[in-house]
Amino acid sequence: MKTVVALPGQGIGIEVVDATCELLVGTGLPLKITTPPQGDPLPEETKRAAREADGVLFGAAGPATTSVVSWLRWEMQAWAGVRPIRFFPGMHSPLADPQGIDYVLLRENSEGLYPGREGALSDLIDVMPNLSDRTGRSIKDFGEEGRFAVKVVTPKGAERIARFACDLARKRQAKGKPGKVTCVTKSNVLRQTDGLFQQTAERIVREAGLQFEHFHVDDTARRLVRFPKSMDVVLCMNLYGDILSDLGAETAGGLGLAPSGNFGDGGWAYFESVHGSAPDIAGQGIANPTATILSAALMLEHMGMSAEAQRLESAVGRVYRDGKTLTPDQGGAAKTRDMAQAVLAAYRNA
Ligand code: NAD
């Protein structure tokens, strides 16, 4: 029996996690699913249960539940965000020819600008009065009023995510993919931070004998729309990965479709949809459960249930091919629970 801790977060997180857990129970797999209390701060008993569980499935954070995702991602240091972008026939992609979109966007989760180290400009001027930008303009020229944010890149952080990218690319290569890592930075302007990330990634990927390419983040945004099928593993710095994964999800058919697995040291991992709590549709029972169901498939794989994970993914594929039980974002009229139950029926009939 494997233990799973389900933490719904809020908004549609609750709806998609409920529907996914009902599906998982319906599969008859040997899973014991518990939903310990959330709260701010996250209760110690919940943290203990999540640390000890074989799998952790999270829904989506909103303003009242950021403590849950903060603990799962930052405090537990889940530094590698694996975000598969895959088109299943029947998904409502805005692209003319989405068939074959299948890549993994790998987001560095722990460094960069995203974690939010901010402060008053006056404090920065006090400690670094001579800090200047590439044009020679001094920080003092901005005056004392205002705020700043700090971007951090370390060789250790860049190296470990680049090695993770290589492992992913090798696993995909074994299944016929090209074995390529596309590194995404803005090293043309952020030469020290993004430059370090790019140089480190290039060294690690080339040492691994895999193909390496690099594009600036603005160019990458365009390429993910125009040439998504040329992508294999797309290695992104934190904030770029956050933004580009929404863009990638949309090319496949929408934000409700994109799953993720977040991995740290010592086997720590948790699984969640890429989307947030979607207050605009919360409470209506119409959220697409696909992202959470596919996140659950990634969780099954992590727990050593690869065949079941594949069977669940195939069941999702069948529901899209069939096209009869899709939520409104995919052009259907089904409720969240109905769509998850259709996936369960397809799983059982496999
Ligand atoms: P969002 O991802 O919640 O929603 C963006 C848009 O996508 C909305 O129109 C929403 O209706 C739609 N959408 C998202 N998931 C969907 C689904 N499963 N089915 C159908 N449509 C779906 O982003 P937002 O509105 O910018 O943020 C809302 C809240 O979520 C904020 O508090 C934000 O901080 C939080 N957030 C949390 C996470 C997370 O937990 N990992 C990620 C992103 C945003």
Tab-separated table of N, CA, C and O and ligand atoms in Angstrom, residues 12 16 58 60-63 69 73 255-256 272-281 287-288 329, ligand 1:
chain	number	residue	atom	x	y	z
A	12	ILE	N	-10.285	26.395	-7.539
A	12	ILE	CA	-10.469	25.171	-8.324
A	12	ILE	C	-9.514	24.066	-7.890
A	12	ILE	O	-9.712	22.901	-8.244
A	16	VAL	N	-10.433	20.152	-8.503
A	16	VAL	CA	-9.666	19.218	-9.350
A	16	VAL	C	-8.981	18.130	-8.516
A	16	VAL	O	-8.838	16.988	-8.981
A	58	PHE	N	-0.757	18.190	-4.905
A	58	PHE	CA	-1.226	19.519	-4.515
A	58	PHE	C	-2.159	20.056	-5.605
A	58	PHE	O	-1.976	19.771	-6.785
A	60	ALA	N	-3.962	23.871	-6.080
A	60	ALA	CA	-3.499	25.182	-6.526
A	60	ALA	C	-3.592	26.160	-5.370
A	60	ALA	O	-4.553	26.143	-4.605
A	61	ALA	N	-2.590	27.014	-5.276
A	61	ALA	CA	-2.587	28.025	-4.216
A	61	ALA	C	-3.323	29.267	-4.689
A	61	ALA	O	-3.294	29.613	-5.863
A	62	GLY	N	-3.965	29.924	-3.750
A	62	GLY	CA	-4.512	31.256	-3.968
A	62	GLY	C	-3.991	32.121	-2.838
A	62	GLY	O	-3.136	31.664	-2.069
A	63	PRO	N	-4.510	33.333	-2.714
A	63	PRO	CA	-3.971	34.250	-1.702
A	63	PRO	C	-3.975	33.678	-0.281
A	63	PRO	O	-3.076	33.973	0.501
A	69	VAL	N	2.060	26.035	-0.739
A	69	VAL	CA	3.022	25.898	-1.845
A	69	VAL	C	4.399	26.409	-1.411
A	69	VAL	O	5.431	25.886	-1.832
A	73	ARG	N	7.409	23.884	-1.960
A	73	ARG	CA	8.415	24.207	-2.974
A	73	ARG	C	9.671	24.822	-2.381
A	73	ARG	O	10.774	24.389	-2.666
A	255	LEU	N	-4.421	26.124	-20.108
A	255	LEU	CA	-3.736	26.026	-18.819
A	255	LEU	C	-4.264	24.862	-17.989
A	255	LEU	O	-3.554	24.343	-17.119
A	256	GLY	N	-5.483	24.451	-18.259
A	256	GLY	CA	-6.061	23.342	-17.496
A	256	GLY	C	-5.469	21.988	-17.844
A	256	GLY	O	-5.880	20.960	-17.296
A	272	GLU	N	1.763	18.834	-8.893
A	272	GLU	CA	0.685	19.835	-8.933
A	272	GLU	C	0.451	20.291	-10.363
A	272	GLU	O	1.342	20.245	-11.200
A	273	SER	N	-0.760	20.763	-10.603
A	273	SER	CA	-1.040	21.397	-11.883
A	273	SER	C	-0.214	22.671	-11.978
A	273	SER	O	0.175	23.242	-10.961
A	274	VAL	N	0.030	23.134	-13.214
A	274	VAL	CA	0.751	24.396	-13.401
A	274	VAL	C	-0.161	25.586	-13.067
A	274	VAL	O	0.300	26.628	-12.619
A	275	HIS	N	-1.466	25.399	-13.247
A	275	HIS	CA	-2.385	26.538	-13.071
A	275	HIS	C	-2.584	26.922	-11.613
A	275	HIS	O	-2.215	26.184	-10.693
A	276	GLY	N	-3.227	28.075	-11.405
A	276	GLY	CA	-3.521	28.560	-10.064
A	276	GLY	C	-4.957	28.267	-9.662
A	276	GLY	O	-5.599	27.358	-10.209
A	277	SER	N	-5.475	29.056	-8.718
A	277	SER	CA	-6.778	28.763	-8.103
A	277	SER	C	-7.956	29.241	-8.952
A	277	SER	O	-9.106	28.969	-8.608
A	278	ALA	N	-7.669	29.965	-10.036
A	278	ALA	CA	-8.692	30.400	-11.012
A	278	ALA	C	-9.962	30.942	-10.351
A	278	ALA	O	-11.044	30.372	-10.521
A	279	PRO	N	-9.855	32.057	-9.630
A	279	PRO	CA	-11.045	32.592	-8.942
A	279	PRO	C	-12.196	32.902	-9.896
A	279	PRO	O	-13.366	32.889	-9.484
A	280	ASP	N	-11.880	33.143	-11.185
A	280	ASP	CA	-12.950	33.488	-12.141
A	280	ASP	C	-13.903	32.328	-12.428
A	280	ASP	O	-15.038	32.544	-12.848
A	281	ILE	N	-13.451	31.078	-12.209
A	281	ILE	CA	-14.359	29.939	-12.466
A	281	ILE	C	-14.549	29.048	-11.231
A	281	ILE	O	-15.246	28.030	-11.292
A	287	ALA	N	-13.902	23.440	-13.835
A	287	ALA	CA	-12.446	23.450	-14.073
A	287	ALA	C	-12.027	22.147	-14.749
A	287	ALA	O	-12.547	21.072	-14.445
A	288	ASN	N	-11.074	22.261	-15.639
A	288	ASN	CA	-10.559	21.073	-16.321
A	288	ASN	C	-9.648	20.298	-15.352
A	288	ASN	O	-8.664	20.856	-14.851
A	329	ASP	N	-13.641	24.719	-21.227
A	329	ASP	CA	-12.413	25.294	-21.819
A	329	ASP	C	-11.973	24.513	-23.045
A	329	ASP	O	-11.217	25.021	-23.880
B	1	NAD	P1	-4.792	30.907	-12.872
B	1	NAD	O1	-3.865	29.866	-13.346
B	1	NAD	O2	-5.517	30.612	-11.606
B	1	NAD	O3	-5.899	31.219	-13.997
B	1	NAD	C1	-5.568	31.821	-15.260
B	1	NAD	C2	-6.710	31.570	-16.258
B	1	NAD	O4	-6.703	30.185	-16.651
B	1	NAD	C3	-8.098	31.844	-15.680
B	1	NAD	O5	-8.914	32.423	-16.664
B	1	NAD	C4	-8.607	30.471	-15.314
B	1	NAD	O6	-10.017	30.357	-15.339
B	1	NAD	C5	-7.952	29.581	-16.371
B	1	NAD	N1	-7.722	28.233	-15.822
B	1	NAD	C6	-6.749	27.877	-14.948
B	1	NAD	N2	-6.847	26.590	-14.639
B	1	NAD	C7	-7.899	26.099	-15.328
B	1	NAD	C8	-8.519	24.821	-15.407
B	1	NAD	N3	-8.054	23.757	-14.716
B	1	NAD	N4	-9.598	24.677	-16.207
B	1	NAD	C9	-10.069	25.706	-16.920
B	1	NAD	N5	-9.527	26.954	-16.883
B	1	NAD	C10	-8.459	27.144	-16.089
B	1	NAD	O7	-3.935	32.260	-12.736
B	1	NAD	P2	-4.302	33.659	-12.034
B	1	NAD	O8	-5.750	33.976	-12.262
B	1	NAD	O9	-3.263	34.585	-12.486
B	1	NAD	O10	-4.072	33.413	-10.479
B	1	NAD	C11	-5.102	33.100	-9.538
B	1	NAD	C12	-4.441	32.746	-8.212
B	1	NAD	O11	-3.679	31.535	-8.358
B	1	NAD	C13	-3.453	33.802	-7.696
B	1	NAD	O12	-3.610	33.920	-6.302
B	1	NAD	C14	-2.087	33.225	-8.041
B	1	NAD	O13	-1.078	33.665	-7.167
B	1	NAD	C15	-2.357	31.740	-7.863
B	1	NAD	N6	-1.441	30.850	-8.622
B	1	NAD	C16	-1.030	29.715	-7.982
B	1	NAD	C17	-0.250	28.799	-8.669
B	1	NAD	C18	0.168	27.542	-7.944
B	1	NAD	O14	-0.421	27.160	-6.971
B	1	NAD	N7	1.172	26.829	-8.410
B	1	NAD	C19	0.101	29.013	-10.007
B	1	NAD	C20	-0.365	30.165	-10.642
B	1	NAD	C21	-1.154	31.072	-9.950
